[in-house]
Short mmCIF file of C-alpha atoms in Angstrom, two decimals:
data_model
loop_
_atom_site.label_atom_id
_atom_site.label_comp_id
_atom_site.label_asym_id
_atom_site.label_seq_id
_atom_site.Cartn_x
_atom_site.Cartn_y
_atom_site.Cartn_z
CA MET A 230 125.80 32.63 99.89
CA ASP A 231 125.36 29.69 97.73
CA SER A 232 123.28 26.85 98.73
CA ALA A 233 125.50 24.18 96.80
CA ASN A 234 128.14 24.82 99.88
CA LYS A 235 125.85 24.08 102.50
CA GLN A 236 126.22 21.22 104.63
CA THR A 237 124.07 19.35 107.02
CA ALA A 238 124.88 16.99 110.11
CA ILE A 239 123.64 15.40 113.16
CA VAL A 240 124.66 13.98 116.23
CA ALA A 241 123.21 11.63 118.38
CA GLU A 242 121.94 13.16 122.31
CA VAL A 243 122.21 11.28 125.33
CA THR A 244 119.57 13.46 126.94
CA GLN A 245 117.01 14.91 124.86
CA GLY A 246 118.01 18.71 124.08
CA SER A 247 121.31 18.50 125.24
CA THR A 248 124.18 18.23 122.59
CA PRO A 249 127.24 16.17 123.99
CA ALA A 250 130.43 17.88 124.57
CA THR A 251 132.28 15.14 122.64
CA PRO A 252 129.81 14.32 120.27
CA GLY A 253 129.76 11.54 117.51
CA PHE A 254 129.15 14.02 114.52
CA LYS A 255 127.43 12.72 111.20
CA LEU A 256 127.83 14.56 108.18
CA LEU A 257 124.55 14.02 105.81
CA ARG A 258 124.27 13.22 102.34
CA ASP A 259 121.43 15.48 102.07
CA ILE A 260 119.39 16.98 99.19
CA ARG A 261 117.53 19.87 100.88
CA VAL A 262 116.66 21.01 104.22
CA SER A 263 113.10 22.70 104.32
CA GLY A 264 110.56 23.76 106.94
CA SER A 265 111.09 26.53 109.45
CA PRO A 266 110.90 27.50 113.06
CA ASP A 267 107.38 28.91 113.78
CA ARG A 268 107.16 31.51 116.61
CA PRO A 269 104.03 33.20 116.07
CA ALA A 270 103.19 36.85 117.39
CA THR A 271 99.43 38.50 117.13
CA ARG A 272 98.25 41.48 117.86
CA SER A 273 96.73 42.14 121.28
CA PRO A 274 92.94 41.87 121.40
CA GLU A 275 92.76 45.33 123.30
CA ARG A 276 90.51 48.05 122.03
CA ARG A 277 92.16 51.32 121.53
CA SER A 278 90.08 54.36 120.64
CA ASP A 279 92.56 55.29 117.71
CA ARG A 280 92.17 51.51 116.48
CA MET A 281 95.79 51.09 115.83
CA ALA A 282 97.78 48.11 117.22
CA ALA A 283 100.22 49.16 120.11
CA ASN A 284 100.84 45.73 121.88
CA MET A 285 101.82 42.25 120.94
CA THR A 286 101.68 38.49 122.29
CA SER A 287 103.69 35.63 121.19
CA GLY A 288 102.26 32.29 120.52
CA LEU A 289 103.46 28.88 121.10
CA TYR A 290 106.62 28.07 119.13
CA THR A 291 107.25 24.90 116.95
CA PHE A 292 110.50 23.43 115.30
CA PRO A 293 109.51 21.47 112.47
CA LYS A 294 111.90 20.46 109.66
CA SER A 295 112.19 18.19 106.70
CA ILE A 296 115.58 16.36 105.34
CA GLU A 297 115.42 15.14 102.05
CA LEU A 298 118.05 12.53 101.24
CA PRO A 299 118.88 9.85 98.39
CA TRP A 300 118.55 6.16 99.16
CA ALA A 301 122.13 5.85 99.89
CA ARG A 302 122.20 4.47 103.48
CA ASP A 303 125.07 5.61 105.40
CA ALA A 304 125.87 6.21 109.17
CA GLY A 305 123.81 9.17 109.26
CA THR A 306 120.86 7.87 107.81
CA ASP A 307 121.45 4.53 110.09
CA ILE A 308 120.79 7.14 113.06
CA LEU A 309 117.81 8.83 111.37
CA LEU A 310 116.54 5.23 110.60
CA SER A 311 116.65 3.98 114.15
CA ASN A 312 115.31 7.61 115.67
CA ALA A 313 111.98 7.18 113.45
CA LEU A 314 111.63 3.28 114.41
CA CYS A 315 112.44 3.90 117.92
CA GLY A 316 114.38 0.94 117.96
CA THR A 317 118.03 0.16 117.60
CA TRP A 318 120.31 -1.91 115.08
CA GLN A 319 120.28 -5.21 116.26
CA THR A 320 123.58 -7.31 114.49
CA ASN A 321 122.39 -5.04 111.32
CA VAL A 322 118.76 -5.39 111.90
CA LEU A 323 116.20 -2.81 112.75
CA LYS A 324 112.45 -3.26 113.74
CA ASN A 325 110.12 -0.78 114.88
CA GLY A 326 109.70 -0.25 118.79
CA SER A 327 109.33 2.18 121.65
CA ALA A 328 113.03 3.31 122.67
CA GLU A 329 113.28 7.08 121.92
CA THR A 330 116.37 8.25 120.72
CA PHE A 331 117.09 12.11 120.11
CA PHE A 332 119.67 14.28 118.06
CA THR A 333 120.75 17.73 117.35
CA LEU A 334 120.86 19.03 114.01
CA GLU A 335 123.15 21.44 112.81
CA GLU A 336 122.93 23.52 109.23
CA ARG A 337 126.12 25.06 107.88
CA TYR A 338 126.23 28.09 105.74
CA GLU A 339 129.34 28.71 104.03
CA GLY A 340 130.11 32.32 102.64
CA GLY A 341 131.72 34.57 104.82
CA ILE A 342 134.40 35.18 107.10
CA THR A 343 132.64 33.52 109.82
CA ASP A 344 130.18 30.80 108.98
CA PRO A 345 126.73 31.16 110.04
CA TYR A 346 125.33 27.97 111.88
CA ARG A 347 121.80 26.89 112.91
CA ARG A 348 121.05 24.41 115.41
CA LEU A 349 117.95 22.79 116.58
CA THR A 350 118.15 20.63 119.62
CA GLY A 351 116.10 18.10 121.06
CA CYS A 352 114.89 16.42 117.74
CA LYS A 353 112.68 13.40 116.93
CA VAL A 354 111.39 12.07 113.44
CA ASP A 355 107.86 12.31 113.34
CA THR A 356 107.52 11.05 109.56
CA THR A 357 109.80 8.93 106.99
CA THR A 358 108.60 9.01 103.33
CA ILE A 359 110.44 6.47 101.24
CA SER A 360 109.46 7.13 97.67
CA PHE A 361 111.02 5.15 94.73
CA ARG A 362 109.81 5.75 90.96
CA THR A 363 111.18 4.07 87.75
CA GLY A 364 114.25 5.77 86.03
CA GLN A 365 114.84 8.29 89.00
CA PRO A 366 116.90 7.60 92.04
CA GLY A 367 115.05 6.45 95.57
CA THR A 368 114.80 9.39 97.95
CA ILE A 369 114.13 9.40 102.00
CA THR A 370 112.91 12.27 103.68
CA PHE A 371 112.51 12.72 107.67
CA GLY A 372 110.18 15.20 108.95
CA ILE A 373 111.42 16.09 112.23
CA GLN A 374 110.23 18.01 115.52
CA ALA A 375 112.60 20.01 117.93
CA LEU A 376 112.38 21.21 121.25
CA ALA A 377 114.57 24.25 120.71
CA GLU A 378 116.86 26.50 117.84
CA THR A 379 119.88 28.52 118.07
CA ALA A 380 121.94 30.42 115.85
CA ALA A 381 126.05 30.43 116.21
CA THR A 382 129.10 31.26 114.72
CA THR A 383 131.17 28.31 115.32
CA ALA A 384 130.49 24.82 114.83
CA ILE A 385 129.24 22.17 117.40
CA VAL A 386 132.49 21.28 119.30
CA GLY A 387 134.15 18.08 117.77
CA ALA A 388 132.90 18.91 114.58
CA THR A 389 134.60 18.00 111.24
CA TYR A 390 133.22 19.98 108.33
CA ALA A 391 135.24 17.90 105.64
CA ALA A 392 133.81 16.72 102.05
CA PRO A 393 132.08 13.65 102.97
CA THR A 394 133.93 10.39 101.85
CA PRO A 395 132.23 9.28 98.84
CA GLY A 396 130.06 5.97 99.54
CA LEU A 397 127.98 4.07 97.30
CA ASP A 398 125.49 5.50 94.74
CA PRO A 399 122.24 5.95 95.30
CA SER A 400 119.68 3.04 94.76
CA THR A 401 117.18 3.37 91.88
CA PRO A 402 114.32 1.06 91.02
CA ALA A 403 116.87 -0.99 88.92
CA ASP A 404 119.02 -1.83 91.78
CA ILE A 405 115.62 -3.48 93.38
CA VAL A 406 114.71 -6.56 93.52
CA VAL A 407 111.11 -7.51 94.54
CA THR A 408 111.46 -10.50 96.61
CA ASP A 409 107.46 -10.57 97.67
CA CYS A 410 104.66 -7.94 96.30
CA PHE A 411 101.63 -9.13 98.17
CA SER A 412 101.68 -12.70 96.72
CA ILE A 413 101.10 -11.12 93.12
CA SER A 414 102.97 -13.30 90.80
CA GLY A 415 105.32 -11.76 88.77
CA ALA A 416 104.66 -8.33 89.80
CA LYS A 417 106.18 -5.82 87.46
CA VAL A 418 106.65 -2.87 90.11
CA VAL A 419 106.52 0.66 88.84
CA SER A 420 106.40 3.41 91.95
CA LEU A 421 106.40 2.84 95.69
CA ASP A 422 105.16 5.78 98.06
CA MET A 423 105.36 4.68 101.82
CA THR A 424 105.16 6.54 105.02
CA ILE A 425 106.31 5.69 108.57
CA ALA A 426 104.51 8.09 111.02
CA ASN A 427 104.74 8.63 114.86
CA ASN A 428 102.00 11.20 115.13
CA MET A 429 103.85 13.43 117.56
CA ARG A 430 102.92 16.35 119.18
CA PRO A 431 104.89 18.86 121.12
CA GLN A 432 104.22 19.48 124.48
CA HIS A 433 103.91 22.85 126.00
CA SER A 434 103.48 24.46 129.74
CA TRP A 435 103.57 27.48 131.56
CA GLY A 436 106.75 29.21 131.85
CA SER A 437 107.90 29.08 128.05
CA ASN A 438 106.92 29.50 124.36
CA SER A 439 108.95 26.37 123.39
CA PRO A 440 108.10 23.14 124.07
CA PHE A 441 109.32 20.78 127.00
CA GLY A 442 109.07 17.41 125.22
CA ILE A 443 107.39 15.89 122.00
CA GLY A 444 104.75 13.18 122.47
CA GLN A 445 104.06 9.94 120.65
CA GLY A 446 100.87 8.81 119.06
CA LEU A 447 99.88 5.73 117.07
CA PHE A 448 102.84 3.97 114.85
CA ASP A 449 101.74 3.71 111.15
CA VAL A 450 103.34 2.29 108.07
CA SER A 451 101.35 2.64 105.33
CA GLY A 452 101.19 3.80 101.32
CA ARG A 453 101.04 2.70 97.69
CA VAL A 454 102.26 0.51 95.22
CA GLN A 455 101.70 0.75 91.36
CA LEU A 456 102.60 -2.15 89.11
CA TYR A 457 101.66 -3.30 85.39
CA PHE A 458 98.05 -4.76 85.05
CA SER A 459 99.11 -8.13 83.77
CA ALA A 460 95.98 -10.48 84.99
CA SER A 461 92.60 -10.04 86.19
CA THR A 462 93.62 -10.88 90.03
CA ASP A 463 96.08 -8.23 89.88
CA TYR A 464 92.80 -6.24 90.37
CA SER A 465 89.99 -8.79 91.53
CA THR A 466 91.81 -10.12 94.51
CA PHE A 467 91.91 -6.95 96.39
CA MET A 468 88.50 -6.03 95.72
CA ASN A 469 87.90 -7.03 99.33
CA ARG A 470 90.57 -6.11 101.63
CA GLN A 471 93.56 -9.01 102.06
CA THR A 472 95.33 -9.39 104.81
CA GLY A 473 98.39 -11.19 106.06
CA LEU A 474 100.49 -10.59 102.89
CA ASP A 475 104.08 -9.01 102.84
CA LEU A 476 106.07 -6.77 100.77
CA SER A 477 109.98 -7.69 100.66
CA LEU A 478 112.30 -5.62 98.82
CA LEU A 479 116.08 -6.02 98.28
CA ILE A 480 117.63 -2.55 97.82
CA GLY A 481 121.31 -1.80 96.43
CA ASN A 482 123.94 -3.06 93.66
CA THR A 483 126.44 -4.17 95.81
CA ASN A 484 126.46 -7.30 97.36
CA ALA A 485 127.37 -7.17 101.53
CA GLN A 486 126.29 -3.91 101.29
CA LYS A 487 122.56 -4.14 100.18
CA ASP A 488 119.20 -3.19 102.37
CA ALA A 489 115.90 -5.56 102.88
CA LEU A 490 113.01 -3.91 103.51
CA LEU A 491 110.49 -5.91 105.01
CA LEU A 492 106.79 -5.18 106.17
CA PRO A 493 105.46 -8.96 107.03
CA TYR A 494 101.84 -8.79 107.41
CA CYS A 495 100.06 -6.38 105.44
CA ASP A 496 96.57 -5.18 105.04
CA VAL A 497 95.87 -4.39 101.04
CA TRP A 498 93.03 -2.79 99.65
CA ASN A 499 90.59 -0.37 97.47
CA PRO A 500 92.40 -1.29 94.00
CA ASP A 501 92.43 1.45 91.15
CA VAL A 502 93.48 0.87 87.53
CA ASP A 503 93.79 4.02 85.56
CA ASP A 504 93.04 4.64 82.14
CA PRO A 505 95.94 6.15 79.89
CA GLY A 506 94.09 6.97 76.91
CA ALA A 507 95.17 5.17 73.25
CA THR A 508 99.00 5.30 73.91
CA GLY A 509 99.94 3.60 77.43
CA ASP A 510 99.63 0.80 79.62
CA HIS A 511 97.21 0.21 82.29
CA MET A 512 98.80 0.15 85.99
CA VAL A 513 97.06 -0.73 89.26
CA THR A 514 97.53 1.02 92.00
CA LEU A 515 97.02 -0.72 95.58
CA ASN A 516 97.15 0.59 99.13
CA PHE A 517 98.37 -0.76 102.02
CA MET A 518 99.20 -0.82 105.82
CA ALA A 519 101.70 -2.56 107.81
CA ARG A 520 100.33 -4.32 111.01
CA TYR A 521 101.93 -5.92 113.74
CA ASP A 522 103.68 -9.38 112.89
CA THR A 523 103.75 -12.07 115.26
CA GLY A 524 106.73 -13.98 113.94
CA GLU A 525 108.77 -10.78 113.37
CA ALA A 526 107.41 -8.78 116.61
CA ALA A 527 107.34 -5.78 114.59
CA ALA A 528 105.70 -4.04 112.07
CA ILE A 529 108.88 -3.37 109.42
CA LYS A 530 112.00 -4.33 109.54
CA ILE A 531 115.41 -3.24 107.69
CA THR A 532 118.59 -5.32 107.24
CA ARG A 533 121.40 -3.39 106.24
CA ASN A 534 124.55 -4.71 104.71
CA THR A 535 122.95 -7.90 103.20
CA THR A 536 123.65 -9.82 99.55
#
């Protein structure tokens, strides 16, 4: 089966673990879906006179997956972002919160008379990694956990596996305006790696090897920004941890369809200047974490369809 034909879709769930009968089916513009369910089995610890294995035991099941996409926000990515931030889109604005949502993930493998499908239900985004590097398309990767996996020979009822309608091209750093980078004047940014984490855990109880729920921990937004070292203050300012700074990016090249990414209140610390040798440019790397901001009542804010 050729991977080029594989398709991935998600369906928002009303009740965790239950796919709606007439779902709102969204195809993803994914690069790859990786990760495998873990259904461990171990040899029984009992001793035998012949020393060989005769019995087995099953361990606790977990269902991790990772969905990698280019930064090209659309309806499917909006569902994943809302899930990751535990918030809802309000007039094109999404902030982090505590409103849990869930979805079904379906993978379709083409290549036979009857196409095989793999389906994860009760999915929740645990980690979201956003990465931009000069000269490359941006990527956004969602690490998820689920309650169960099933296999099928037919798609979800109501599924429409037509080719996705062409949308906007993926955004690259050339399409990003750095509105503010921790108050650094004229910052020439070359890379951003940011992780949003819910610190989730599968919840198990007697009667099943599969989890009955997915618990959440502390919400974190942290990362690293790299920029050209052009002034002493690019380094010296952050030798002692700085607080109350913001990171503000406008992403996209089409007016009224750009994304504004805002971390309104960041701590920035532990600067590092690299040495590329005789030929190259010195870069400063800054570590940051987004904290609760009283004005936005959030640590992260995304505004879609802006100018």
